[in-house]
PDB file of C-alpha atoms in Angstrom:
ATOM      1  CA  ARG A   1      35.097  12.222 -14.172  1.00  0.00           C
ATOM      2  CA  TRP A   2      32.610  13.880 -11.821  1.00  0.00           C
ATOM      3  CA  LEU A   3      29.924  13.638 -14.512  1.00  0.00           C
ATOM      4  CA  TRP A   4      30.581   9.910 -14.922  1.00  0.00           C
ATOM      5  CA  GLN A   5      30.366   9.445 -11.148  1.00  0.00           C
ATOM      6  CA  TYR A   6      27.077  11.375 -11.048  1.00  0.00           C
ATOM      7  CA  ARG A   7      25.554   9.293 -13.862  1.00  0.00           C
ATOM      8  CA  THR A   8      26.700   6.088 -12.162  1.00  0.00           C
ATOM      9  CA  LEU A   9      25.099   7.201  -8.899  1.00  0.00           C
ATOM     10  CA  VAL A  10      21.798   8.058 -10.605  1.00  0.00           C
ATOM     11  CA  MET A  11      21.710   4.752 -12.485  1.00  0.00           C
ATOM     12  CA  THR A  12      22.439   2.661  -9.393  1.00  0.00           C
ATOM     13  CA  HIS A  13      20.245   4.498  -6.893  1.00  0.00           C
ATOM     14  CA  LYS A  14      17.244   2.498  -5.800  1.00  0.00           C
ATOM     15  CA  PRO A  15      14.275   4.548  -4.561  1.00  0.00           C
ATOM     16  CA  ARG A  16      13.937   4.072  -0.811  1.00  0.00           C
ATOM     17  CA  VAL A  17      10.463   3.983   0.737  1.00  0.00           C
ATOM     18  CA  ILE A  18       9.443   3.611   4.398  1.00  0.00           C
ATOM     19  CA  CYS A  19       6.080   1.880   4.884  1.00  0.00           C
ATOM     20  CA  LEU A  20       4.394   2.145   8.281  1.00  0.00           C
ATOM     21  CA  GLY A  21       1.315   0.360   9.548  1.00  0.00           C
ATOM     22  CA  VAL A  22      -0.171  -3.104   9.790  1.00  0.00           C
ATOM     23  CA  ALA A  23       1.249  -6.527   8.939  1.00  0.00           C
ATOM     24  CA  THR A  24      -0.727  -9.751   9.115  1.00  0.00           C
ATOM     25  CA  LEU A  25      -0.521 -13.437   8.365  1.00  0.00           C
ATOM     26  CA  ASP A  26      -3.154 -14.326   5.755  1.00  0.00           C
ATOM     27  CA  GLN A  27      -4.729 -17.756   5.297  1.00  0.00           C
ATOM     28  CA  ILE A  28      -6.361 -17.599   1.869  1.00  0.00           C
ATOM     29  CA  PHE A  29      -8.940 -20.058   0.524  1.00  0.00           C
ATOM     30  CA  ARG A  30      -9.952 -19.986  -3.139  1.00  0.00           C
ATOM     31  CA  VAL A  31     -13.599 -21.039  -3.555  1.00  0.00           C
ATOM     32  CA  ASP A  32     -16.193 -21.075  -6.326  1.00  0.00           C
ATOM     33  CA  THR A  33     -18.562 -18.772  -4.483  1.00  0.00           C
ATOM     34  CA  ILE A  34     -18.694 -17.120  -1.090  1.00  0.00           C
ATOM     35  CA  PRO A  35     -21.578 -18.800   0.783  1.00  0.00           C
ATOM     36  CA  GLU A  36     -24.521 -16.764   2.012  1.00  0.00           C
ATOM     37  CA  ALA A  37     -25.675 -19.394   4.547  1.00  0.00           C
ATOM     38  CA  PRO A  38     -23.893 -21.670   7.045  1.00  0.00           C
ATOM     39  CA  ALA A  39     -22.377 -24.661   5.237  1.00  0.00           C
ATOM     40  CA  LYS A  40     -19.432 -27.021   4.907  1.00  0.00           C
ATOM     41  CA  PHE A  41     -17.535 -26.903   1.637  1.00  0.00           C
ATOM     42  CA  GLY A  42     -14.082 -27.528   0.237  1.00  0.00           C
ATOM     43  CA  ALA A  43     -11.599 -24.971  -1.057  1.00  0.00           C
ATOM     44  CA  LEU A  44     -10.155 -25.162  -4.558  1.00  0.00           C
ATOM     45  CA  GLU A  45      -6.814 -23.883  -3.309  1.00  0.00           C
ATOM     46  CA  PHE A  46      -5.235 -22.782  -0.030  1.00  0.00           C
ATOM     47  CA  ILE A  47      -2.126 -20.763   0.809  1.00  0.00           C
ATOM     48  CA  VAL A  48      -0.625 -19.023   3.820  1.00  0.00           C
ATOM     49  CA  THR A  49       1.179 -15.783   3.055  1.00  0.00           C
ATOM     50  CA  GLY A  50       1.931 -12.365   4.492  1.00  0.00           C
ATOM     51  CA  GLY A  51      -0.606  -9.575   4.358  1.00  0.00           C
ATOM     52  CA  GLY A  52      -1.471  -6.190   5.784  1.00  0.00           C
ATOM     53  CA  MET A  53      -1.730  -2.847   4.031  1.00  0.00           C
ATOM     54  CA  ALA A  54       1.671  -1.348   4.848  1.00  0.00           C
ATOM     55  CA  ALA A  55       3.485  -4.678   4.719  1.00  0.00           C
ATOM     56  CA  ASN A  56       2.056  -5.437   1.267  1.00  0.00           C
ATOM     57  CA  ALA A  57       2.983  -1.935   0.116  1.00  0.00           C
ATOM     58  CA  ALA A  58       6.566  -2.570   1.232  1.00  0.00           C
ATOM     59  CA  VAL A  59       6.647  -5.818  -0.777  1.00  0.00           C
ATOM     60  CA  ALA A  60       5.332  -3.953  -3.824  1.00  0.00           C
ATOM     61  CA  VAL A  61       8.123  -1.378  -3.494  1.00  0.00           C
ATOM     62  CA  LYS A  62      10.729  -4.132  -3.279  1.00  0.00           C
ATOM     63  CA  ARG A  63       9.400  -6.162  -6.220  1.00  0.00           C
ATOM     64  CA  LEU A  64       9.244  -3.030  -8.368  1.00  0.00           C
ATOM     65  CA  GLY A  65      12.936  -2.414  -7.775  1.00  0.00           C
ATOM     66  CA  GLY A  66      13.091  -0.169  -4.736  1.00  0.00           C
ATOM     67  CA  GLU A  67      14.441  -0.472  -1.212  1.00  0.00           C
ATOM     68  CA  ALA A  68      11.688  -0.916   1.363  1.00  0.00           C
ATOM     69  CA  GLN A  69      11.642  -0.598   5.127  1.00  0.00           C
ATOM     70  CA  TYR A  70       8.635  -1.810   7.076  1.00  0.00           C
ATOM     71  CA  TRP A  71       7.958   0.026  10.344  1.00  0.00           C
ATOM     72  CA  GLY A  72       5.335  -1.576  12.533  1.00  0.00           C
ATOM     73  CA  ARG A  73       4.509  -3.723  15.517  1.00  0.00           C
ATOM     74  CA  VAL A  74       4.034  -7.455  15.875  1.00  0.00           C
ATOM     75  CA  GLY A  75       3.679  -9.702  18.872  1.00  0.00           C
ATOM     76  CA  ASP A  76       6.449 -11.956  20.114  1.00  0.00           C
ATOM     77  CA  ASP A  77       4.362 -14.993  19.140  1.00  0.00           C
ATOM     78  CA  ASP A  78       4.636 -17.614  16.400  1.00  0.00           C
ATOM     79  CA  VAL A  79       2.434 -15.588  14.070  1.00  0.00           C
ATOM     80  CA  GLY A  80       4.745 -12.608  14.497  1.00  0.00           C
ATOM     81  CA  ASP A  81       7.708 -14.815  13.604  1.00  0.00           C
ATOM     82  CA  GLN A  82       5.974 -15.927  10.419  1.00  0.00           C
ATOM     83  CA  ILE A  83       5.011 -12.364   9.470  1.00  0.00           C
ATOM     84  CA  LEU A  84       8.614 -11.224   9.701  1.00  0.00           C
ATOM     85  CA  ARG A  85       9.981 -14.261   7.875  1.00  0.00           C
ATOM     86  CA  GLN A  86       7.617 -13.570   4.988  1.00  0.00           C
ATOM     87  CA  LEU A  87       8.869  -9.970   4.736  1.00  0.00           C
ATOM     88  CA  GLU A  88      12.525 -10.954   5.056  1.00  0.00           C
ATOM     89  CA  ARG A  89      12.133 -13.443   2.201  1.00  0.00           C
ATOM     90  CA  GLU A  90      10.986 -10.544   0.039  1.00  0.00           C
ATOM     91  CA  GLY A  91      14.058  -8.505   0.954  1.00  0.00           C
ATOM     92  CA  VAL A  92      12.107  -5.962   3.019  1.00  0.00           C
ATOM     93  CA  ASP A  93      14.116  -4.361   5.845  1.00  0.00           C
ATOM     94  CA  VAL A  94      12.394  -5.245   9.140  1.00  0.00           C
ATOM     95  CA  SER A  95      15.145  -4.033  11.452  1.00  0.00           C
ATOM     96  CA  HIS A  96      12.835  -1.342  12.855  1.00  0.00           C
ATOM     97  CA  VAL A  97       9.905  -3.605  13.722  1.00  0.00           C
ATOM     98  CA  PHE A  98       8.857  -3.465  17.376  1.00  0.00           C
ATOM     99  CA  ARG A  99       8.269  -6.928  18.867  1.00  0.00           C
ATOM    100  CA  LEU A 100       5.741  -6.553  21.673  1.00  0.00           C
ATOM    101  CA  PRO A 101       6.091  -8.960  24.614  1.00  0.00           C
ATOM    102  CA  GLY A 102       2.821 -10.729  25.380  1.00  0.00           C
ATOM    103  CA  ALA A 103       1.009  -9.212  22.393  1.00  0.00           C
ATOM    104  CA  ARG A 104      -0.958 -11.204  19.802  1.00  0.00           C
ATOM    105  CA  SER A 105      -0.081 -10.610  16.185  1.00  0.00           C
ATOM    106  CA  LYS A 106      -2.823 -10.083  13.632  1.00  0.00           C
ATOM    107  CA  THR A 107      -4.020 -12.929  11.416  1.00  0.00           C
ATOM    108  CA  SER A 108      -6.814 -13.287   8.870  1.00  0.00           C
ATOM    109  CA  ALA A 109      -8.849 -16.021   7.167  1.00  0.00           C
ATOM    110  CA  ILE A 110      -9.909 -14.994   3.660  1.00  0.00           C
ATOM    111  CA  LEU A 111     -12.230 -16.458   1.048  1.00  0.00           C
ATOM    112  CA  VAL A 112     -11.622 -15.438  -2.579  1.00  0.00           C
ATOM    113  CA  ASP A 113     -14.304 -16.408  -5.107  1.00  0.00           C
ATOM    114  CA  ASN A 114     -14.186 -17.015  -8.849  1.00  0.00           C
ATOM    115  CA  ARG A 115     -14.935 -13.328  -9.558  1.00  0.00           C
ATOM    116  CA  GLY A 116     -11.902 -12.231  -7.569  1.00  0.00           C
ATOM    117  CA  GLU A 117     -13.979 -10.797  -4.727  1.00  0.00           C
ATOM    118  CA  ARG A 118     -13.056 -11.570  -1.129  1.00  0.00           C
ATOM    119  CA  LEU A 119     -14.503 -12.078   2.325  1.00  0.00           C
ATOM    120  CA  ILE A 120     -12.074 -11.320   5.171  1.00  0.00           C
ATOM    121  CA  CYS A 121     -12.337 -12.383   8.807  1.00  0.00           C
ATOM    122  CA  SER A 122      -9.552 -10.933  10.939  1.00  0.00           C
ATOM    123  CA  ALA A 123      -8.418 -11.797  14.442  1.00  0.00           C
ATOM    124  CA  PRO A 124      -7.314  -8.330  15.573  1.00  0.00           C
ATOM    125  CA  ALA A 125      -3.969  -7.677  17.152  1.00  0.00           C
ATOM    126  CA  GLN A 126      -4.005  -7.463  20.931  1.00  0.00           C
ATOM    127  CA  GLY A 127      -1.637  -5.545  23.161  1.00  0.00           C
ATOM    128  CA  TYR A 128      -0.481  -2.988  20.580  1.00  0.00           C
ATOM    129  CA  PRO A 129       0.069   0.396  22.311  1.00  0.00           C
ATOM    130  CA  ALA A 130      -0.306   3.692  20.454  1.00  0.00           C
ATOM    131  CA  ASP A 131       3.176   4.815  21.564  1.00  0.00           C
ATOM    132  CA  THR A 132       5.393   6.172  18.772  1.00  0.00           C
ATOM    133  CA  SER A 133       8.440   7.170  20.828  1.00  0.00           C
ATOM    134  CA  TRP A 134      10.481   4.236  19.503  1.00  0.00           C
ATOM    135  CA  LEU A 135      10.141   5.205  15.846  1.00  0.00           C
ATOM    136  CA  PRO A 136      13.524   6.066  14.250  1.00  0.00           C
ATOM    137  CA  LEU A 137      12.186   9.219  12.612  1.00  0.00           C
ATOM    138  CA  GLY A 138      15.704  10.450  11.863  1.00  0.00           C
ATOM    139  CA  GLU A 139      15.798   7.807   9.126  1.00  0.00           C
ATOM    140  CA  VAL A 140      13.123   9.661   7.155  1.00  0.00           C
ATOM    141  CA  GLN A 141      15.629  12.227   5.857  1.00  0.00           C
ATOM    142  CA  HIS A 142      17.395   9.379   4.017  1.00  0.00           C
ATOM    143  CA  ALA A 143      14.205   8.133   2.311  1.00  0.00           C
ATOM    144  CA  ASP A 144      12.759   9.199  -1.045  1.00  0.00           C
ATOM    145  CA  ALA A 145       9.116   8.754  -0.007  1.00  0.00           C
ATOM    146  CA  VAL A 146       7.028   7.381   2.846  1.00  0.00           C
ATOM    147  CA  HIS A 147       3.789   5.432   3.051  1.00  0.00           C
ATOM    148  CA  ALA A 148       1.401   4.782   5.926  1.00  0.00           C
ATOM    149  CA  ASP A 149      -1.943   3.079   6.302  1.00  0.00           C
ATOM    150  CA  SER A 150      -4.820   4.064   8.559  1.00  0.00           C
ATOM    151  CA  ARG A 151      -4.425   1.215  11.073  1.00  0.00           C
ATOM    152  CA  TRP A 152      -1.955   3.015  13.364  1.00  0.00           C
ATOM    153  CA  LYS A 153      -2.945   6.646  13.312  1.00  0.00           C
ATOM    154  CA  PRO A 154      -0.387   8.131  15.762  1.00  0.00           C
ATOM    155  CA  GLY A 155       2.371   6.408  13.805  1.00  0.00           C
ATOM    156  CA  ALA A 156       1.078   7.802  10.516  1.00  0.00           C
ATOM    157  CA  ILE A 157       0.968  11.334  11.933  1.00  0.00           C
ATOM    158  CA  ALA A 158       4.538  11.079  13.244  1.00  0.00           C
ATOM    159  CA  LEU A 159       5.786   9.716   9.903  1.00  0.00           C
ATOM    160  CA  PHE A 160       3.996  12.317   7.776  1.00  0.00           C
ATOM    161  CA  ASP A 161       5.251  15.180   9.938  1.00  0.00           C
ATOM    162  CA  ALA A 162       8.810  13.863   9.573  1.00  0.00           C
ATOM    163  CA  ALA A 163       8.317  13.532   5.811  1.00  0.00           C
ATOM    164  CA  ALA A 164       7.109  17.139   5.616  1.00  0.00           C
ATOM    165  CA  ALA A 165      10.232  18.273   7.464  1.00  0.00           C
ATOM    166  CA  ALA A 166      12.358  16.279   4.990  1.00  0.00           C
ATOM    167  CA  ALA A 167      10.353  17.633   2.005  1.00  0.00           C
ATOM    168  CA  ILE A 168       9.595  14.183   0.551  1.00  0.00           C
ATOM    169  CA  PRO A 169       6.286  12.727  -0.691  1.00  0.00           C
ATOM    170  CA  SER A 170       3.952  10.966   1.742  1.00  0.00           C
ATOM    171  CA  VAL A 171       1.320   8.485   0.555  1.00  0.00           C
ATOM    172  CA  PHE A 172      -1.633   7.715   2.838  1.00  0.00           C
ATOM    173  CA  ASP A 173      -3.734   4.574   2.348  1.00  0.00           C
ATOM    174  CA  ALA A 174      -6.970   5.931   3.835  1.00  0.00           C
ATOM    175  CA  ASP A 175      -8.922   2.700   4.048  1.00  0.00           C
ATOM    176  CA  ALA A 176     -10.679   2.502   7.423  1.00  0.00           C
ATOM    177  CA  GLY A 177     -11.235   4.168  10.769  1.00  0.00           C
ATOM    178  CA  ASP A 178     -13.064   7.068  12.350  1.00  0.00           C
ATOM    179  CA  PRO A 179     -13.880   9.441   9.461  1.00  0.00           C
ATOM    180  CA  GLU A 180     -12.853  12.617  11.285  1.00  0.00           C
ATOM    181  CA  GLU A 181      -9.544  11.125  12.404  1.00  0.00           C
ATOM    182  CA  VAL A 182      -8.784   9.688   8.965  1.00  0.00           C
ATOM    183  CA  LEU A 183      -9.506  13.025   7.266  1.00  0.00           C
ATOM    184  CA  THR A 184      -7.214  14.842   9.713  1.00  0.00           C
ATOM    185  CA  ILE A 185      -4.373  12.436   8.927  1.00  0.00           C
ATOM    186  CA  ALA A 186      -5.089  12.582   5.183  1.00  0.00           C
ATOM    187  CA  GLN A 187      -4.528  16.330   5.174  1.00  0.00           C
ATOM    188  CA  ARG A 188      -1.082  15.834   6.751  1.00  0.00           C
ATOM    189  CA  ALA A 189       0.039  13.732   3.757  1.00  0.00           C
ATOM    190  CA  THR A 190       0.970  14.943   0.296  1.00  0.00           C
ATOM    191  CA  HIS A 191      -0.804  12.099  -1.543  1.00  0.00           C
ATOM    192  CA  PRO A 192      -3.738  10.656   0.436  1.00  0.00           C
ATOM    193  CA  VAL A 193      -5.906   8.238  -1.536  1.00  0.00           C
ATOM    194  CA  PHE A 194      -9.103   6.846  -0.017  1.00  0.00           C
ATOM    195  CA  SER A 195     -10.930   3.590  -0.538  1.00  0.00           C
ATOM    196  CA  GLU A 196     -14.457   4.147  -1.850  1.00  0.00           C
ATOM    197  CA  PRO A 197     -16.166   3.051   1.427  1.00  0.00           C
ATOM    198  CA  MET A 198     -13.868   5.280   3.502  1.00  0.00           C
ATOM    199  CA  LEU A 199     -14.497   8.280   1.283  1.00  0.00           C
ATOM    200  CA  LYS A 200     -18.245   7.660   1.487  1.00  0.00           C
ATOM    201  CA  SER A 201     -18.071   7.560   5.291  1.00  0.00           C
ATOM    202  CA  LEU A 202     -16.871  11.188   5.327  1.00  0.00           C
ATOM    203  CA  GLY A 203     -20.412  12.194   4.374  1.00  0.00           C
ATOM    204  CA  PHE A 204     -19.285  14.554   1.608  1.00  0.00           C
ATOM    205  CA  GLY A 205     -21.415  12.972  -1.116  1.00  0.00           C
ATOM    206  CA  ALA A 206     -20.426  11.333  -4.404  1.00  0.00           C
ATOM    207  CA  PRO A 207     -16.691  10.972  -5.208  1.00  0.00           C
ATOM    208  CA  ASP A 208     -16.627  13.942  -7.593  1.00  0.00           C
ATOM    209  CA  VAL A 209     -17.911  16.161  -4.769  1.00  0.00           C
ATOM    210  CA  ALA A 210     -16.168  14.436  -1.866  1.00  0.00           C
ATOM    211  CA  ILE A 211     -12.599  14.485  -3.173  1.00  0.00           C
ATOM    212  CA  PRO A 212     -12.358  18.286  -3.574  1.00  0.00           C
ATOM    213  CA  ARG A 213     -13.971  18.700  -0.154  1.00  0.00           C
ATOM    214  CA  ALA A 214     -11.428  16.352   1.424  1.00  0.00           C
ATOM    215  CA  PHE A 215      -8.497  18.153  -0.218  1.00  0.00           C
ATOM    216  CA  GLY A 216      -6.526  20.404   2.121  1.00  0.00           C
ATOM    217  CA  GLY A 217      -3.516  20.844   4.356  1.00  0.00           C
ATOM    218  CA  ARG A 218      -0.327  19.472   2.762  1.00  0.00           C
ATOM    219  CA  ASN A 219      -2.150  17.725  -0.082  1.00  0.00           C
ATOM    220  CA  VAL A 220      -0.624  17.758  -3.546  1.00  0.00           C
ATOM    221  CA  ILE A 221      -3.509  15.552  -4.607  1.00  0.00           C
ATOM    222  CA  CYS A 222      -6.410  13.820  -2.906  1.00  0.00           C
ATOM    223  CA  GLY A 223      -7.943  10.781  -4.554  1.00  0.00           C
ATOM    224  CA  VAL A 224     -10.040   7.632  -4.392  1.00  0.00           C
ATOM    225  CA  THR A 225      -9.427   4.192  -5.919  1.00  0.00           C
ATOM    226  CA  LEU A 226     -12.494   2.683  -7.598  1.00  0.00           C
ATOM    227  CA  GLY A 227     -11.202  -0.660  -8.831  1.00  0.00           C
ATOM    228  CA  GLU A 228     -12.041  -1.316 -12.476  1.00  0.00           C
ATOM    229  CA  ARG A 229     -13.435   2.231 -12.730  1.00  0.00           C
ATOM    230  CA  GLY A 230      -9.978   3.701 -12.211  1.00  0.00           C
ATOM    231  CA  THR A 231      -8.743   6.392  -9.840  1.00  0.00           C
ATOM    232  CA  TRP A 232     -10.282   9.836  -9.436  1.00  0.00           C
ATOM    233  CA  TRP A 233      -8.011  12.557  -8.062  1.00  0.00           C
ATOM    234  CA  PHE A 234      -8.038  16.291  -7.413  1.00  0.00           C
ATOM    235  CA  ASP A 235      -4.951  18.532  -7.496  1.00  0.00           C
ATOM    236  CA  GLY A 236      -6.511  21.662  -6.036  1.00  0.00           C
ATOM    237  CA  GLN A 237      -7.608  22.859  -9.463  1.00  0.00           C
ATOM    238  CA  ARG A 238      -9.216  20.077 -11.437  1.00  0.00           C
ATOM    239  CA  LEU A 239     -10.814  16.657 -10.889  1.00  0.00           C
ATOM    240  CA  GLN A 240      -9.181  14.033 -13.116  1.00  0.00           C
ATOM    241  CA  LEU A 241      -9.501  10.318 -13.882  1.00  0.00           C
ATOM    242  CA  THR A 242      -6.711   7.790 -14.282  1.00  0.00           C
ATOM    243  CA  PRO A 243      -8.318   4.849 -16.111  1.00  0.00           C
ATOM    244  CA  ALA A 244      -7.840   1.211 -15.143  1.00  0.00           C
ATOM    245  CA  ARG A 245      -6.700  -1.285 -17.779  1.00  0.00           C
ATOM    246  CA  PRO A 246      -9.295  -3.959 -18.617  1.00  0.00           C
ATOM    247  CA  VAL A 247      -8.239  -7.272 -17.059  1.00  0.00           C
ATOM    248  CA  HIS A 248      -9.820 -10.541 -16.004  1.00  0.00           C
ATOM    249  CA  ALA A 249      -9.737 -10.290 -12.204  1.00  0.00           C
ATOM    250  CA  ILE A 250      -8.785 -13.478 -10.377  1.00  0.00           C
ATOM    251  CA  ASP A 251      -8.094 -12.025  -6.924  1.00  0.00           C
ATOM    252  CA  THR A 252      -8.571  -8.433  -5.730  1.00  0.00           C
ATOM    253  CA  LEU A 253      -7.089  -9.141  -2.284  1.00  0.00           C
ATOM    254  CA  GLY A 254      -4.241  -6.696  -1.687  1.00  0.00           C
ATOM    255  CA  ALA A 255      -4.915  -4.680  -4.840  1.00  0.00           C
ATOM    256  CA  GLY A 256      -5.364  -1.429  -2.922  1.00  0.00           C
ATOM    257  CA  ASP A 257      -2.250  -2.105  -0.830  1.00  0.00           C
ATOM    258  CA  THR A 258      -0.310  -2.755  -4.036  1.00  0.00           C
ATOM    259  CA  TRP A 259      -1.668   0.421  -5.631  1.00  0.00           C
ATOM    260  CA  HIS A 260      -0.511   2.604  -2.737  1.00  0.00           C
ATOM    261  CA  GLY A 261       2.888   0.927  -2.546  1.00  0.00           C
ATOM    262  CA  ALA A 262       3.374   1.362  -6.277  1.00  0.00           C
ATOM    263  CA  LEU A 263       2.441   5.046  -6.052  1.00  0.00           C
ATOM    264  CA  ALA A 264       4.951   5.592  -3.234  1.00  0.00           C
ATOM    265  CA  PHE A 265       7.613   3.841  -5.330  1.00  0.00           C
ATOM    266  CA  ALA A 266       6.793   5.892  -8.433  1.00  0.00           C
ATOM    267  CA  LEU A 267       6.954   9.162  -6.491  1.00  0.00           C
ATOM    268  CA  ALA A 268      10.227   8.083  -4.894  1.00  0.00           C
ATOM    269  CA  GLU A 269      11.490   7.384  -8.413  1.00  0.00           C
ATOM    270  CA  LYS A 270      10.412  10.935  -9.281  1.00  0.00           C
ATOM    271  CA  GLN A 271       7.987   9.922 -11.988  1.00  0.00           C
ATOM    272  CA  PRO A 272       5.750  12.829 -13.073  1.00  0.00           C
ATOM    273  CA  LEU A 273       2.437  12.813 -11.216  1.00  0.00           C
ATOM    274  CA  ARG A 274       0.193  11.625 -14.053  1.00  0.00           C
ATOM    275  CA  GLU A 275       2.644   8.878 -14.970  1.00  0.00           C
ATOM    276  CA  ALA A 276       2.979   7.823 -11.326  1.00  0.00           C
ATOM    277  CA  LEU A 277      -0.782   7.476 -10.948  1.00  0.00           C
ATOM    278  CA  GLN A 278      -1.114   5.461 -14.155  1.00  0.00           C
ATOM    279  CA  PHE A 279       1.829   3.298 -13.104  1.00  0.00           C
ATOM    280  CA  ALA A 280       0.199   2.521  -9.730  1.00  0.00           C
ATOM    281  CA  THR A 281      -3.118   1.741 -11.424  1.00  0.00           C
ATOM    282  CA  ASP A 282      -1.428  -0.619 -13.888  1.00  0.00           C
ATOM    283  CA  VAL A 283       0.530  -2.431 -11.172  1.00  0.00           C
ATOM    284  CA  ALA A 284      -2.669  -3.014  -9.183  1.00  0.00           C
ATOM    285  CA  ALA A 285      -4.551  -4.200 -12.278  1.00  0.00           C
ATOM    286  CA  LEU A 286      -1.866  -6.774 -13.062  1.00  0.00           C
ATOM    287  CA  LYS A 287      -1.884  -7.966  -9.450  1.00  0.00           C
ATOM    288  CA  CYS A 288      -5.620  -8.695  -9.753  1.00  0.00           C
ATOM    289  CA  THR A 289      -4.968 -11.235 -12.521  1.00  0.00           C
ATOM    290  CA  ARG A 290      -3.203 -13.573 -10.059  1.00  0.00           C
ATOM    291  CA  PHE A 291      -4.443 -15.571  -7.091  1.00  0.00           C
ATOM    292  CA  GLY A 292      -2.772 -15.346  -3.707  1.00  0.00           C
ATOM    293  CA  GLY A 293      -3.076 -11.846  -2.264  1.00  0.00           C
ATOM    294  CA  ARG A 294       0.483 -10.600  -1.785  1.00  0.00           C
ATOM    295  CA  ASN A 295       1.829 -13.456  -3.903  1.00  0.00           C
ATOM    296  CA  GLY A 296       0.308 -11.801  -6.976  1.00  0.00           C
ATOM    297  CA  ILE A 297       2.241  -8.526  -6.679  1.00  0.00           C
ATOM    298  CA  PRO A 298       4.235  -8.193  -9.933  1.00  0.00           C
ATOM    299  CA  THR A 299       7.855  -7.288 -10.591  1.00  0.00           C
ATOM    300  CA  ARG A 300       8.923  -4.241 -12.603  1.00  0.00           C
ATOM    301  CA  ASP A 301       9.736  -6.379 -15.646  1.00  0.00           C
ATOM    302  CA  GLU A 302       6.289  -7.970 -15.504  1.00  0.00           C
ATOM    303  CA  VAL A 303       4.652  -4.543 -15.240  1.00  0.00           C
ATOM    304  CA  ASN A 304       6.646  -3.241 -18.208  1.00  0.00           C
ATOM    305  CA  ALA A 305       5.581  -6.248 -20.308  1.00  0.00           C
ATOM    306  CA  PHE A 306       1.947  -5.783 -19.260  1.00  0.00           C
ATOM    307  CA  ARG A 307       1.972  -2.083 -20.135  1.00  0.00           C
ATOM    308  CA  ALA A 308       3.578  -2.775 -23.511  1.00  0.00           C
ATOM    309  CA  THR A 309       0.472  -4.704 -24.564  1.00  0.00           C
ATOM    310  CA  PHE A 310      -1.540  -1.468 -24.403  1.00  0.00           C
ATOM    311  CA  CYS A 311       0.850   0.610 -26.531  1.00  0.00           C
TER     312      CYS A 311
END
């Protein structure tokens, strides 16, 4: 009987991931081309949806079949209301979001062209303090993995330290910020993966040189996402490439967020490292075939069907 109960528990357990960082409201315009000079022109399509690195990662975790908590800060304004409604509709737990009185939530206007490239103009959040004292870090011991972006550095540090104490994986979306600060945080995570511009800003040279130089601290791997060129990563011994599947890109907005969320989910699911990295790369590739930023994040069934075409 105990064996049956154990198997039932394993089969019904959903990987739980905590995602900490930024959430936005995205206004996305699909256009033929992104203009290089001032002009008036019409959009081919327009949607309003949720965005933000950590928030998108949480949605990816949920759509892939996990349980996701979003930890972050939003203002007590109408935009903040919309941001939280978008996450709640996805089934993301937002019970630990800090609503900041008098603060302005973050919103973005985004152009996506017919090549899938994007131009982003963000109205930054205002009134967001660095304080982390409200974070329910005791919850980390009940998670299977954590994720943080580089937009709220003190929060990321607090989360990664709690994850280290709980001996669970920590994924860092190292996308932007002061290079020295970002590198310091990256080395507190087990699985930090940089964007190509952020890695370049470290001043360590080309990716094959920079990744081993960035590796350190608690790192199990250190890597960089390179879009259609795949993901390079270093495990302390060897530099390796996880290839990207060839797809026709419609919209790359949120692809990196999706990649990091999918990696956190895969690690929480205890996929072997190589498989987890390929899984994340495939999820992000499939997302790029759909317009709408977050709206294009696929489900687990859709990912499985996509991957089956390459077998």
